[in-house]
Structure formats: structure tokens, C-alpha cells
mmCIF file of C-alpha atoms in Angstrom:
data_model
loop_
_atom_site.group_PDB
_atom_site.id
_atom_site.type_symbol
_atom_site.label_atom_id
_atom_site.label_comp_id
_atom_site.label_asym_id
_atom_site.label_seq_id
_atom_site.Cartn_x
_atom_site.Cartn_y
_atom_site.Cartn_z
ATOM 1 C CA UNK A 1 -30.608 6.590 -7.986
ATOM 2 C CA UNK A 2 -32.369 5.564 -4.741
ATOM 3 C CA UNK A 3 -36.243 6.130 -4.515
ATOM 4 C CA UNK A 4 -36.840 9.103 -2.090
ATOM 5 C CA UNK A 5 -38.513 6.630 0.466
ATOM 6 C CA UNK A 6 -34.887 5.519 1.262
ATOM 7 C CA UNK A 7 -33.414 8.955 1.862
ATOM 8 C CA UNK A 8 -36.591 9.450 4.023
ATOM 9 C CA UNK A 9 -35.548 5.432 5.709
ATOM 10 C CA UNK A 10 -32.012 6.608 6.063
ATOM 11 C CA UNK A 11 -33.019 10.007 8.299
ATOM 12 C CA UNK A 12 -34.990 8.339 10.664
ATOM 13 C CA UNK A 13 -32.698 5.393 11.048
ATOM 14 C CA UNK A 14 -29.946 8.073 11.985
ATOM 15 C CA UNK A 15 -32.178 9.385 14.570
ATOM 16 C CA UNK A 16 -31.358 6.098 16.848
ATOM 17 C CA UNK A 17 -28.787 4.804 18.775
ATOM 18 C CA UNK A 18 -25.246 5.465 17.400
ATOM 19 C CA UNK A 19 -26.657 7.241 13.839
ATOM 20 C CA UNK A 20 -26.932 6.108 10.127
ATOM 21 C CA UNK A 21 -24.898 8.658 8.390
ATOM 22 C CA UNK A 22 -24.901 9.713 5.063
ATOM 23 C CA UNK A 23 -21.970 9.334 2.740
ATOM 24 C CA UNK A 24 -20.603 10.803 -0.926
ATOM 25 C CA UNK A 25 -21.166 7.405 -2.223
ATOM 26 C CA UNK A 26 -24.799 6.318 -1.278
ATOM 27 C CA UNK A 27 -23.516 3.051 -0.454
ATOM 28 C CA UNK A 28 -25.786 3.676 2.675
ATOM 29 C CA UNK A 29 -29.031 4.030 0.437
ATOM 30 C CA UNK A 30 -27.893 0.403 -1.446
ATOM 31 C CA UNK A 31 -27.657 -1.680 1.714
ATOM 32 C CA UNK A 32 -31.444 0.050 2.683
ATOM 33 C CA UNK A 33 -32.342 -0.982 -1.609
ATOM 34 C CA UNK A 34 -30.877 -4.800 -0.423
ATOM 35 C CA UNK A 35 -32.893 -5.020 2.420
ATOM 36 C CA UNK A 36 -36.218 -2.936 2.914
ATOM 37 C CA UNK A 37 -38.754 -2.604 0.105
ATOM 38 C CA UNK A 38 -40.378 0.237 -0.498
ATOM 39 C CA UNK A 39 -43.350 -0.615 1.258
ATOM 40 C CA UNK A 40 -41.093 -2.166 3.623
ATOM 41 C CA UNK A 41 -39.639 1.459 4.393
ATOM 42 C CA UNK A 42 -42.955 3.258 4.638
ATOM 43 C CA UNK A 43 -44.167 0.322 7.259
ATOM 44 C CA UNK A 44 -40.748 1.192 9.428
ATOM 45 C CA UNK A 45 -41.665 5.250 9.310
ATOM 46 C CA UNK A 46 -44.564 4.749 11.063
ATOM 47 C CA UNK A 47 -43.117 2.664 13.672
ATOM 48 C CA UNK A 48 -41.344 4.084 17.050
ATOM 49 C CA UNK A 49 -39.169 2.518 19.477
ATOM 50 C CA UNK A 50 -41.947 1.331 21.436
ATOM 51 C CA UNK A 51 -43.562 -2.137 20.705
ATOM 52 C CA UNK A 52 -46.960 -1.853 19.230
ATOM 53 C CA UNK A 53 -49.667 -4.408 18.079
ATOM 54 C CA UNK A 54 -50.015 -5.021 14.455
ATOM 55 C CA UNK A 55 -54.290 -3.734 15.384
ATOM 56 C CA UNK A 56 -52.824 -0.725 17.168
ATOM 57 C CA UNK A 57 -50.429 0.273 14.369
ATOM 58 C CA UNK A 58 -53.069 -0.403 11.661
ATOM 59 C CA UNK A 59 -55.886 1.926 13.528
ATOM 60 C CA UNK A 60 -53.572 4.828 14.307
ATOM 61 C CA UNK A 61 -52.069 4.679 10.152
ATOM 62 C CA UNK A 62 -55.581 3.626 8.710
ATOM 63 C CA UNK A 63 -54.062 0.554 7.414
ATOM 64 C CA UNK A 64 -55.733 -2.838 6.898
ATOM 65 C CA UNK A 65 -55.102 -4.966 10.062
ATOM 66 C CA UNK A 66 -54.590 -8.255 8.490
ATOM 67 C CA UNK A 67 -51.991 -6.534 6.101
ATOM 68 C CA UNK A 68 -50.217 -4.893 8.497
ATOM 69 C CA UNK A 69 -49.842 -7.741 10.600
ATOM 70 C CA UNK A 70 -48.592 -10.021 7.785
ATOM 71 C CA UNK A 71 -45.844 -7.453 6.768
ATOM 72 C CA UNK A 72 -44.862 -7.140 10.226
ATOM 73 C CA UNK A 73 -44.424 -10.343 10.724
ATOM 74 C CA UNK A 74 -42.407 -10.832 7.563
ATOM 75 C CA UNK A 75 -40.059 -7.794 8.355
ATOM 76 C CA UNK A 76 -39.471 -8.970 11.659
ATOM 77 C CA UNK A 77 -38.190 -12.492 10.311
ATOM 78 C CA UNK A 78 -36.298 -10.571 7.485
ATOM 79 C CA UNK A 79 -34.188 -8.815 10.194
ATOM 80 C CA UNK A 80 -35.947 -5.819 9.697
ATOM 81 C CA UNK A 81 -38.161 -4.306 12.484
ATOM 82 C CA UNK A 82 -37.894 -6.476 16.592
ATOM 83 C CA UNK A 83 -40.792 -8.766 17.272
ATOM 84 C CA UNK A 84 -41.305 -9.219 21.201
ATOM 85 C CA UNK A 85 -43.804 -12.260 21.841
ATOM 86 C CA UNK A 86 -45.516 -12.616 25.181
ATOM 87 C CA UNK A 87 -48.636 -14.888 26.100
ATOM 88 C CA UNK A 88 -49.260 -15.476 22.595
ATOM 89 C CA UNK A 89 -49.405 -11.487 21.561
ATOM 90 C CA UNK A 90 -46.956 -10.086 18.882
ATOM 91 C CA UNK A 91 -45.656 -6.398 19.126
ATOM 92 C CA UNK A 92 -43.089 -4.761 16.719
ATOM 93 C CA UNK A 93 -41.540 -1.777 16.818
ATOM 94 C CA UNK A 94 -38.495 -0.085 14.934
ATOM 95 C CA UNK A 95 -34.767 -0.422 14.949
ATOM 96 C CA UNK A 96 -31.765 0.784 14.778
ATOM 97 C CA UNK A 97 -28.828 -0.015 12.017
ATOM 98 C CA UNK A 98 -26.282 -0.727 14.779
ATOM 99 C CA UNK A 99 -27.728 -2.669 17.328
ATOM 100 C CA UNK A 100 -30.649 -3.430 15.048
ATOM 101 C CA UNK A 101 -30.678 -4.490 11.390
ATOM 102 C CA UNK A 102 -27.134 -5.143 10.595
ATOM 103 C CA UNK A 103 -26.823 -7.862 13.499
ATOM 104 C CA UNK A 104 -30.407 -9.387 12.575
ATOM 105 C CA UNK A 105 -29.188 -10.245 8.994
ATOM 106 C CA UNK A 106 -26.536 -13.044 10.969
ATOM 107 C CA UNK A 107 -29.082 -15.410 8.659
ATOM 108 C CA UNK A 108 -29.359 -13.815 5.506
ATOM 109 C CA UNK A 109 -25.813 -11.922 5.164
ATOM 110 C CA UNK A 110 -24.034 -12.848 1.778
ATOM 111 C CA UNK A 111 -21.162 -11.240 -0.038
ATOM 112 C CA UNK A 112 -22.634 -8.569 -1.353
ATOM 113 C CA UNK A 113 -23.751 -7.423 1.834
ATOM 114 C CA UNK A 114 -20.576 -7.757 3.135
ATOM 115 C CA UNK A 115 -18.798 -5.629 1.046
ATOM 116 C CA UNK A 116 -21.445 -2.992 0.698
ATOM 117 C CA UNK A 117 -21.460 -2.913 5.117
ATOM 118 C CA UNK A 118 -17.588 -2.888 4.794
ATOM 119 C CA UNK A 119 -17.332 0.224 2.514
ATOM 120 C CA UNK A 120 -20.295 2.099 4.992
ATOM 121 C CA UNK A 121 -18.289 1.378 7.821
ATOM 122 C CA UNK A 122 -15.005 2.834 6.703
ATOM 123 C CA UNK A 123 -16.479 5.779 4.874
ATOM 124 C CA UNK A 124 -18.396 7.080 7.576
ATOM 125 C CA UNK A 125 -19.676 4.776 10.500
ATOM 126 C CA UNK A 126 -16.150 3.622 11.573
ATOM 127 C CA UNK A 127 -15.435 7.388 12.184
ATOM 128 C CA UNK A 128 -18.473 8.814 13.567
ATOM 129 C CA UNK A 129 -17.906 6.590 16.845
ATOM 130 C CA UNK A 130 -16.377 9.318 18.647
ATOM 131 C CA UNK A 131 -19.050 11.577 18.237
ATOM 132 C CA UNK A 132 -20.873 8.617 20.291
ATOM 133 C CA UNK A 133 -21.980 6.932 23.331
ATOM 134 C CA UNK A 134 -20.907 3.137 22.263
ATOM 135 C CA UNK A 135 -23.378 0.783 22.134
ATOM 136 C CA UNK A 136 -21.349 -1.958 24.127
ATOM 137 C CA UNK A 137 -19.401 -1.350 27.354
ATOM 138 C CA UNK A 138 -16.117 -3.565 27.862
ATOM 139 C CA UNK A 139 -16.016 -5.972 31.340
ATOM 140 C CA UNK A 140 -13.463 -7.629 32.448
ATOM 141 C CA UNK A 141 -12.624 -11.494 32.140
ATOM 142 C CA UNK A 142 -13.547 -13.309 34.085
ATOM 143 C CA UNK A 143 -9.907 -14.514 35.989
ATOM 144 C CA UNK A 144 -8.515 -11.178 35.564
ATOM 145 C CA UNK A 145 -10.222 -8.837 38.957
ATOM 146 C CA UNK A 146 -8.942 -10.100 42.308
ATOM 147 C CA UNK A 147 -11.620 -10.342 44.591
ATOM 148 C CA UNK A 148 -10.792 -7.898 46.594
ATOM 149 C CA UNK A 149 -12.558 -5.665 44.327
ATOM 150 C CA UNK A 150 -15.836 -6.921 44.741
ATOM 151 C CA UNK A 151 -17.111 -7.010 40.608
ATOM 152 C CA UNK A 152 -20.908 -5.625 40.261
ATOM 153 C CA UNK A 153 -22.719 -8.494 39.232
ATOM 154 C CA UNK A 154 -23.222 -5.991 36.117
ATOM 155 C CA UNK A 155 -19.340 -6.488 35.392
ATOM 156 C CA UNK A 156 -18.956 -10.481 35.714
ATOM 157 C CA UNK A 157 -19.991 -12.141 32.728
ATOM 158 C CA UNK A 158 -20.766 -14.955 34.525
ATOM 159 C CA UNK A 159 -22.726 -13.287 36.812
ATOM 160 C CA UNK A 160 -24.805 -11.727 33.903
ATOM 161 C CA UNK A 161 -25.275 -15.204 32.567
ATOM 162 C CA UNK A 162 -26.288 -17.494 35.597
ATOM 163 C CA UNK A 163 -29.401 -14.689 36.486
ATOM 164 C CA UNK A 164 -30.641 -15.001 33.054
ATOM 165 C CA UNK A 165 -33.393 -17.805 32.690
ATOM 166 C CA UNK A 166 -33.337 -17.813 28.969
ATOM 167 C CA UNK A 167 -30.067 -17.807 27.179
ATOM 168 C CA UNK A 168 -28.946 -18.331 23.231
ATOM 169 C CA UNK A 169 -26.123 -18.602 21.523
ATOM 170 C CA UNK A 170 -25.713 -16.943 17.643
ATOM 171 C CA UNK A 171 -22.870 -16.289 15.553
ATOM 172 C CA UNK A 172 -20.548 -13.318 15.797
ATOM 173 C CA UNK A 173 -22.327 -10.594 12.751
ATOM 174 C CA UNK A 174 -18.897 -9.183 12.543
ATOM 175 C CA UNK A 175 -17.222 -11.819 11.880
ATOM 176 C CA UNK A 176 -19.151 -13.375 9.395
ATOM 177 C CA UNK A 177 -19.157 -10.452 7.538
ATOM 178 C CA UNK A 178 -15.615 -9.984 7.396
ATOM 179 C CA UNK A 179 -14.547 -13.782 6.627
ATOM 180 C CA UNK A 180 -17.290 -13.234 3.266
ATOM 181 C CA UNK A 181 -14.906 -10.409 2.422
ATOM 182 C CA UNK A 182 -11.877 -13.127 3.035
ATOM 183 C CA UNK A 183 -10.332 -10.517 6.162
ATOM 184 C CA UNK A 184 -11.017 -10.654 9.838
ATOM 185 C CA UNK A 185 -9.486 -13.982 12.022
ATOM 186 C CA UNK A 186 -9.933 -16.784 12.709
ATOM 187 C CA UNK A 187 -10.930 -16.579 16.405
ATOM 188 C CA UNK A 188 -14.428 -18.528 17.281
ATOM 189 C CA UNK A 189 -17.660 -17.561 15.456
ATOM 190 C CA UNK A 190 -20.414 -19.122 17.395
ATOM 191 C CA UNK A 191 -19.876 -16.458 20.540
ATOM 192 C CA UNK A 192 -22.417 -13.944 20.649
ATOM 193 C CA UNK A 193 -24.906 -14.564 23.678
ATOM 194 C CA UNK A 194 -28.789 -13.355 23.513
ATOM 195 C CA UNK A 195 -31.056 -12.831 26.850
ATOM 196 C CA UNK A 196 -34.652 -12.871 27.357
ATOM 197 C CA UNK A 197 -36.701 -11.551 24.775
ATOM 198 C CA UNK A 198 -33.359 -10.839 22.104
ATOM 199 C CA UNK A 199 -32.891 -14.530 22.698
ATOM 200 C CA UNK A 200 -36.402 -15.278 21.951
ATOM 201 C CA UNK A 201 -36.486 -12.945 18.895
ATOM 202 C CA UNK A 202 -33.185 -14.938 17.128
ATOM 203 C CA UNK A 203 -34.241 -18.441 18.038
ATOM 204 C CA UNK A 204 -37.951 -18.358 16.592
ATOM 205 C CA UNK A 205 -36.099 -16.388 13.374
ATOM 206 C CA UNK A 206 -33.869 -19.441 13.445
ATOM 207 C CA UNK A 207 -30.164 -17.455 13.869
ATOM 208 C CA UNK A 208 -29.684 -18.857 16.980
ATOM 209 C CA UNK A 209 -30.095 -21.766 19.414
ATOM 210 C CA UNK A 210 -31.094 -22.152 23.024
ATOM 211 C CA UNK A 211 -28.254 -23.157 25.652
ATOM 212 C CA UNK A 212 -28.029 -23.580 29.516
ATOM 213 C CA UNK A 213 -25.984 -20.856 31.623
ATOM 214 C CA UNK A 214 -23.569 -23.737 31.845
ATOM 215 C CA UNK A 215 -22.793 -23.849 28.047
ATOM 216 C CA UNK A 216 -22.946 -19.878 28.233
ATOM 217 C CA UNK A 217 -20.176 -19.691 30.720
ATOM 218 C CA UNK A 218 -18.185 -22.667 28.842
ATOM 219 C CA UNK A 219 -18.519 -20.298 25.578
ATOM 220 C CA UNK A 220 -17.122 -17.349 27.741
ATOM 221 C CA UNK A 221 -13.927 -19.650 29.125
ATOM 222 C CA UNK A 222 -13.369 -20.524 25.535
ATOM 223 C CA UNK A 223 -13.655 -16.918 24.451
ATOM 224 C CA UNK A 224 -10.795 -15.745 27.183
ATOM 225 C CA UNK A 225 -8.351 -18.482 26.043
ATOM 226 C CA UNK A 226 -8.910 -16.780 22.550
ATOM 227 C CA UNK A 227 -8.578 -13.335 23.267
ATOM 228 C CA UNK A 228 -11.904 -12.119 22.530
ATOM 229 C CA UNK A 229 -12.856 -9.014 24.669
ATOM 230 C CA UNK A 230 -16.080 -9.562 26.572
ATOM 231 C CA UNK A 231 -18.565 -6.643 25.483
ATOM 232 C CA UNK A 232 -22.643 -6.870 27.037
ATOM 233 C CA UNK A 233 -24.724 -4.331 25.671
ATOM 234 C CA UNK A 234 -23.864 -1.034 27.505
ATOM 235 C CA UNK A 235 -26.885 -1.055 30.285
ATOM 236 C CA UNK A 236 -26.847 -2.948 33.759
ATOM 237 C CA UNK A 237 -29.593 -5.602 32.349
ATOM 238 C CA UNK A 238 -28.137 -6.211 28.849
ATOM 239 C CA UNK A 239 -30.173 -8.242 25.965
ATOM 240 C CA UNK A 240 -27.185 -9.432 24.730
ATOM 241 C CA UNK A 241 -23.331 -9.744 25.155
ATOM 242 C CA UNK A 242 -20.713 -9.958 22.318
ATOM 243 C CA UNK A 243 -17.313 -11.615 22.632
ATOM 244 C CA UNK A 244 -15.010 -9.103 20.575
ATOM 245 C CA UNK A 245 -11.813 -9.319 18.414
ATOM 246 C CA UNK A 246 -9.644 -6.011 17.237
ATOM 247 C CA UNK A 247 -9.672 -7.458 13.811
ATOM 248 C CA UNK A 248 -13.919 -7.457 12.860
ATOM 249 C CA UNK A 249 -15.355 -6.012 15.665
ATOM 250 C CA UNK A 250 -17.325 -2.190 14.212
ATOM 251 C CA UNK A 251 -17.095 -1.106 17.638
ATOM 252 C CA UNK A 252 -13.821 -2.007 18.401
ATOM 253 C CA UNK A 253 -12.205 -1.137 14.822
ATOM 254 C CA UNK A 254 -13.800 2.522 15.315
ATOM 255 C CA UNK A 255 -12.217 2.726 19.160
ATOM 256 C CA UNK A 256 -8.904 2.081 17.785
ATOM 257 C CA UNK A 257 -9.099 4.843 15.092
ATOM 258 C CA UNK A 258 -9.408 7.138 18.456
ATOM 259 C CA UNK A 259 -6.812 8.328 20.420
ATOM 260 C CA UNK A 260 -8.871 7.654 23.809
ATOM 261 C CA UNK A 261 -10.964 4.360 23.120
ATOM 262 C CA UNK A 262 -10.218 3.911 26.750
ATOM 263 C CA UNK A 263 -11.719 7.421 28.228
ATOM 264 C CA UNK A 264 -15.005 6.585 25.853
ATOM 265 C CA UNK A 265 -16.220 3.265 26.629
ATOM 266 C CA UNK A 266 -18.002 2.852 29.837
ATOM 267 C CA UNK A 267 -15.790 0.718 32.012
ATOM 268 C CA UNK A 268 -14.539 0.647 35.704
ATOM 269 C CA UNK A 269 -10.868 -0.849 35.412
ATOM 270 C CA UNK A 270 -7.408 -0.157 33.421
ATOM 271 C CA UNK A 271 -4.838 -2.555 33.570
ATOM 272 C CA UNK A 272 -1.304 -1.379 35.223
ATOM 273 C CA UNK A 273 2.319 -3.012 35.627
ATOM 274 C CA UNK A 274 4.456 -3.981 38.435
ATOM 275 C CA UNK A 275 7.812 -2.861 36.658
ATOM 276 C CA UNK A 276 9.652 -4.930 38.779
ATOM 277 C CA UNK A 277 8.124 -8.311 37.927
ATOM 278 C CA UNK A 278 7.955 -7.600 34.447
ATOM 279 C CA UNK A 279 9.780 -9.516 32.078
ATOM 280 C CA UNK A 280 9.556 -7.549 28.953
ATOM 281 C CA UNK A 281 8.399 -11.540 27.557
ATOM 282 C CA UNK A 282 5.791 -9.608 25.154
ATOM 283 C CA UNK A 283 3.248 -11.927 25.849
ATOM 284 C CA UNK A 284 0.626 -9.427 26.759
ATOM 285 C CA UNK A 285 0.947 -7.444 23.408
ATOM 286 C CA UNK A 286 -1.086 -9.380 21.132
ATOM 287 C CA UNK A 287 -3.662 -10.047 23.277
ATOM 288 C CA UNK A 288 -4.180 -6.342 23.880
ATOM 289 C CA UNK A 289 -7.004 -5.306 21.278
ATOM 290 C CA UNK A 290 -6.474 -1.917 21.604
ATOM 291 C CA UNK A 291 -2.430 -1.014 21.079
ATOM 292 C CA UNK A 292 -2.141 0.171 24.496
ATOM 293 C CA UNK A 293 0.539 -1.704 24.783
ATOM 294 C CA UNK A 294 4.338 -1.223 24.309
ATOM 295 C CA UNK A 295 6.795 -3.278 25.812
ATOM 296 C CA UNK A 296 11.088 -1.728 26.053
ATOM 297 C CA UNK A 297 12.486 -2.785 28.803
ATOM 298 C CA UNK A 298 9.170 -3.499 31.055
ATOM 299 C CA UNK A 299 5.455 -3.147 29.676
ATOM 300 C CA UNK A 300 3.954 0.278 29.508
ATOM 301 C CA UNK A 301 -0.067 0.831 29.569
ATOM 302 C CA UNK A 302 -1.278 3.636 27.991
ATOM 303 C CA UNK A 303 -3.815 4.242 30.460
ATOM 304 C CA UNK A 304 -5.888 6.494 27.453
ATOM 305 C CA UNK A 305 -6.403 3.342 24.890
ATOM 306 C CA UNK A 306 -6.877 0.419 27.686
ATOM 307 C CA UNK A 307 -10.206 -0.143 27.837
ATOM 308 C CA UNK A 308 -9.904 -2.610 30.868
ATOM 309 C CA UNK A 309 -10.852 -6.327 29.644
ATOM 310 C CA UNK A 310 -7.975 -7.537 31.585
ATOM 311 C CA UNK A 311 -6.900 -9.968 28.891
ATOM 312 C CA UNK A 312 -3.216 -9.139 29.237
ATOM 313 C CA UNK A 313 -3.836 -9.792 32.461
ATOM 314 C CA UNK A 314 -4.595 -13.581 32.457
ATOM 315 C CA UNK A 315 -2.000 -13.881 29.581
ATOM 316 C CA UNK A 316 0.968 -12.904 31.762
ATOM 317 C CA UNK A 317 3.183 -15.850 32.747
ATOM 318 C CA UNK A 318 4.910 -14.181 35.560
ATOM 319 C CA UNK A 319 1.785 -11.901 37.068
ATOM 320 C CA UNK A 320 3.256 -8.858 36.154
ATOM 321 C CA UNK A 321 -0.191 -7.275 34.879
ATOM 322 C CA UNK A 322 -3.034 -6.352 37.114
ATOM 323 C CA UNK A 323 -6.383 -4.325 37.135
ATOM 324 C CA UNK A 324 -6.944 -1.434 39.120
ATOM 325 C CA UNK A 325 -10.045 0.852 39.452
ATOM 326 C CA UNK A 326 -10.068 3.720 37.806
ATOM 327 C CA UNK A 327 -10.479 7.248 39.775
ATOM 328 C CA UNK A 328 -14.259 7.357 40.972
ATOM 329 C CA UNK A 329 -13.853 10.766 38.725
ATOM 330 C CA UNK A 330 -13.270 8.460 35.508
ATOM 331 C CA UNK A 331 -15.932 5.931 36.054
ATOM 332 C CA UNK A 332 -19.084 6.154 34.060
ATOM 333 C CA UNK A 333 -21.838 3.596 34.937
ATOM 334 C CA UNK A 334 -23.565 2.177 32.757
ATOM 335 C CA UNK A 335 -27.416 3.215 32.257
ATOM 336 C CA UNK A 336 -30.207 0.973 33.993
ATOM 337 C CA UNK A 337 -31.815 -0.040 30.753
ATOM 338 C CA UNK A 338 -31.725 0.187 26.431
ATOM 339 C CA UNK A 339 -34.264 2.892 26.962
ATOM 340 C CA UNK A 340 -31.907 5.058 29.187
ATOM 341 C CA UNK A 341 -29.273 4.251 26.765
ATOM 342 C CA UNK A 342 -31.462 5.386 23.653
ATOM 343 C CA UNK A 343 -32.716 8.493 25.044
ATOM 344 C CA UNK A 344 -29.259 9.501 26.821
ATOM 345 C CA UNK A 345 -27.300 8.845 22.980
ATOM 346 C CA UNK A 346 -30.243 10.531 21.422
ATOM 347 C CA UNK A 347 -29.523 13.467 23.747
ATOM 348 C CA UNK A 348 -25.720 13.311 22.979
ATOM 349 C CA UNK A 349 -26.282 13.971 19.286
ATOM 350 C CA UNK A 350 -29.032 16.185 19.024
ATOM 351 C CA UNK A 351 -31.715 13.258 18.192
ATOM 352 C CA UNK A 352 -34.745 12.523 18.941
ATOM 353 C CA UNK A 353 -36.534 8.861 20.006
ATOM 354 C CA UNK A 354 -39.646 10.322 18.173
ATOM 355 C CA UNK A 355 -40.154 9.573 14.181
ATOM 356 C CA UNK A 356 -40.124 11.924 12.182
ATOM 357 C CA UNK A 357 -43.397 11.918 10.854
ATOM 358 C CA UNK A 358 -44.907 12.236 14.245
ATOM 359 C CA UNK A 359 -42.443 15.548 14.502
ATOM 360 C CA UNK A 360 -43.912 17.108 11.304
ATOM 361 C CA UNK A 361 -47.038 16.505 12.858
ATOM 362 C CA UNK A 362 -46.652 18.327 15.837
ATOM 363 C CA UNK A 363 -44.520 21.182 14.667
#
């Protein structure tokens, strides 16, 4: 049975970003046993979302600074808590399980991690999605948006890349996992893309390595041709951008459970068919990652389940397939920042961005 410390570790990690729910099984309380110790999880409870000096932390939780430091700094290379380094000063501060610890064990994940993060996410986090703003928003490819729309520079990948000055490359969590667990594809690994300080954070951990904006938008050519949907984190200045497959994907596996993936995620475009070109050549159905796809005699979009990456759209040998913009009615934007994102999901389910301790304090 799991030391109450965890059930304590497991309500405050469900207070951020898309939850950490609690299941029949526990399995949720093993993965926390696997990776946090128990001093590891009373460290994390009296963090916050905001970064904070080792000295700082230490005075406010009468804690020795030298120790606190140290295990800080230990956590943060375990995966555990973020780490943001600038001009030579360290500052931690909590995380999330999804985006958070389960993407910061890319280094450390083995089989047994694998399978206990498999049987979470299909007993509860797979399904608990809906209830959810998703922590990635879907773009389109890059060869898929005629011009004539005139992309945000928030909805080109490329564009997102070339105004980043530091850039690294790491490989896809989700896959990893699932090719332990001998499931998943076979689609590219070495995908995922880090900005700024996230890129920082996996590069001095050593789960990732520095590349030019050039490489980054080679990677993101390469990840078209495979049929990987193109997913930044869901804010206009995303830390990070993930190159997706149906098969291992969380977020992608839980929006195809739903009848409406495409009315959830935060996107501007759905993809629609000129019946009259269409050759009914079935091309565009595997690339689709989200079934909204069936072809009779012409290819039919289910406007509900597209989630616009346009993928079908560069797949289709006779240009049958296009993107259009959504009514201005449908459109969400995506928020300005991770903080806006944090505080608006924390809103959505009845969270809050403050721990929990410093709630029992003040009620």
C-alpha cells in the first residue's frame, strides 16, 4: 500500500494542467513509488508553478539551503520538478504529469514504466481528455494551406521554428514508451522539438541535442512525408512542438475515443473535398489520424473528428483535398502563454494553480 505522502503527491499533481486522476487500481500511486521518493514528494508539495530559488524555497519552508538546493537539483535531472537557468541562477518550480514528468523521463523510461504509464492511460487518463482543454493544439503542414489564407506565424511550423534562437531536438516520449511495450509504429522517433528554456532544460539533462532551425525544419519535412501530425504546445509562443502519430500519441489516442476530437482541439482549419475531382483512390485514409475519413464513391470528411493537419491534403495525387477555415464562430485561439493555458484549464475543471498546502493555510 502506498505511503500517504503519495496520495497527498497524486492530489496536487491533479490540480495542474490536464489532471492526475485516481484509479481502482493505484497503478497511479506505483508510477509516483517509481519515481519520487518520499522526501522527493514532500520537496514537490511545497513547490508552485512559479520558479523559485533553492534560498527562497528553503527560507519560506525552514529548510537547510544547501539541502534544498542539492535535492532540487537532483529532482530536476531525475525528470522530476523544471529547472530554468539564467545568468548563472537556478530556479525550480513544480510540474505537471502531462506536460511535465512523464515527457522528462524520455532518459530514464524502461519497461516497467512503460507498462505501468500504459495501464494509467487506458484506465483513466485516456478518458478524462474530454473533460479537458488539450495540452497541444494541431497546425497544419506545412504544404497543405494555400496562401491565400495568410497562416499566423503561430500556425506555420516553420514559422515557429526560424524565430526561435535556441532549438533541440529529443525523442518522441510516446513512442518510446509504446515500442518498450512492443505496440505503437514505426514512424520516426527522434521528432519532438524543444524552444528556449524547455530546450535548455533537456539538453543540460542530456535527453536532447542542440540543432539549427535548418535541421528543425528538415525534421518537420521528414515528419510530413511520414504522416506525423504537427502538434506545438497549445499557446501562441510554445516551449515545445511534438510531431504526432494515431498509434502512441496520449493526446491523440484520447481524441479518437471522442466523438468530436475535431470541435475540442484548438485549431483554425478542416479539410473538405471537391467531389468532382475525387477519385475514390483511398490514398488519404491512412494518413488521416483521426477516422474522419470514409471514402464510397468520393471521400467524405467528417467535419466533427478532422482536426485540420491537412495531411490528407498533401497525400492526394489528384488535389482533390483542401483546407478551409472554419466559421469565425468555431475558431478558438490559442492562449498567449503556458500560464494562460494553466490558469484557463485550471478554471475548466474546478482547479486551482495554488498548492494545496498554501490553501489549508489560508482557509
Amino acid at each position: 500500500m502506498a505511503a500517504p505522502i503519495y496520495h497527498d503527491l497524486r492530489k496536487q499533481m491533479d490540480q495542474y494542467s490536464t489532471g492526475f486522476p485516481s484509479t481502482k487500481s493505484g497503478v497511479e500511486l506505483k508510477i509516483l513509488e517509481k519515481l519520487y521518493t518520499e522526501e522527493d514528494a514532500e520537496l514537490y508539495l511545497d513547490l508552485s508553478m512559479l520558479l523559485e530559488s533553492p534560498a527562497d524555497l528553503a527560507q519560506r519552508t525552514n529548510r537547510s539551503p544547501e539541502e534544498t538546493a542539492a535535492k532540487l537539483e537532483s529532482m530536476a535531472q531525475r525528470g522530476l520538478v523544471f529547472r530554468h537557468v539564467k545568468n548563472g541562477t537556478k530556479r525550480y518550480s513544480a510540474i505537471p504529469f502531462v506536460i511535465g514528468a512523464y515527457e522528462f523521463q524520455i532518459g530514464r523510461m524502461d519497461k516497467e514504466l512503460a507498462e505501468l504509464t500504459d495501464a494509467y492511460m487506458e484506465e483513466a487518463y485516456l478518458d478524462s481528455m474530454g473533460d479537458n482543454i488539450p495540452p497541444l493544439r494541431t497546425i497544419p503542414v506545412g504544404k497543405s494551406v494555400d496562401v491565400v489564407h495568410r497562416v499566423a506565424a503561430f500556425e506555420d511550423a516553420k514559422a515557429i521554428v526560424k524565430a526561435k534562437e535556441k532549438i533541440a531536438v529529443t525523442n518522441c516520449i510516446c513512442r518510446t514508451q509504446q515500442n518498450l511495450l512492443d505496440q505503437g509504429c514505426d514512424k520516426p522517433k527522434e521528432v519532438c522539438l524543444l524552444f528556449g528554456s524547455h530546450a535548455a532544460y533537456y539538453v543540460e539533462n542530456k535527453m536532447a541535442r542542440y540543432i539549427t532551425s535548418d535541421e528543425a525544419c528538415k525534421i518537420l519535412d521528414q515528419c510530413e512525408e511520414a504522416g506525423l501530425v504537427n502538434q506545438p504546445a497549445n499557446m501562441v509562443n510554445p516551449g515545445g512542438m511534438c510531431n504526432c502519430c494515431g498509434d502512441c500519441c496520449g493526446v491523440l489516442r484520447a481524441l479518437n475515443r471522442l466523438p468530436n476530437p475535431g470541435q475540442l482541439v484548438h485549431n483554425r482549419f478542416w479539410a473538405v473535398v471537391e467531389e468532382e475531382d475525387c477519385t475514390a483512390c483511398e490514398a488519404c485514409l491512412e494518413r488521416c489520424q483521426m477516422n474522419a475519413i470514409t471514402v464510397d464513391d468520393t471521400a467524405k470528411i467528417d467535419t466533427a473528428r478532422c482536426i485540420g493537419c491537412g495531411l490528407c491534403v498533401t497525400t492526394c495525387p489528384v488535389e482533390a483535398i483542401r483546407l478551409e477555415e472554419k466559421p469565425r464562430e468555431l475558431q478558438v485561439p490559442p492562449p498567449s502563454t503556458g500560464q494562460e493555458l494553466m490558469a484557463m484549464t485550471a478554471e475548466k475543471r474546478g482547479t486551482s494553480l495554488m498548492p494545496l498546502k498554501m490553501q489549508q493555510k489560508e482557509g
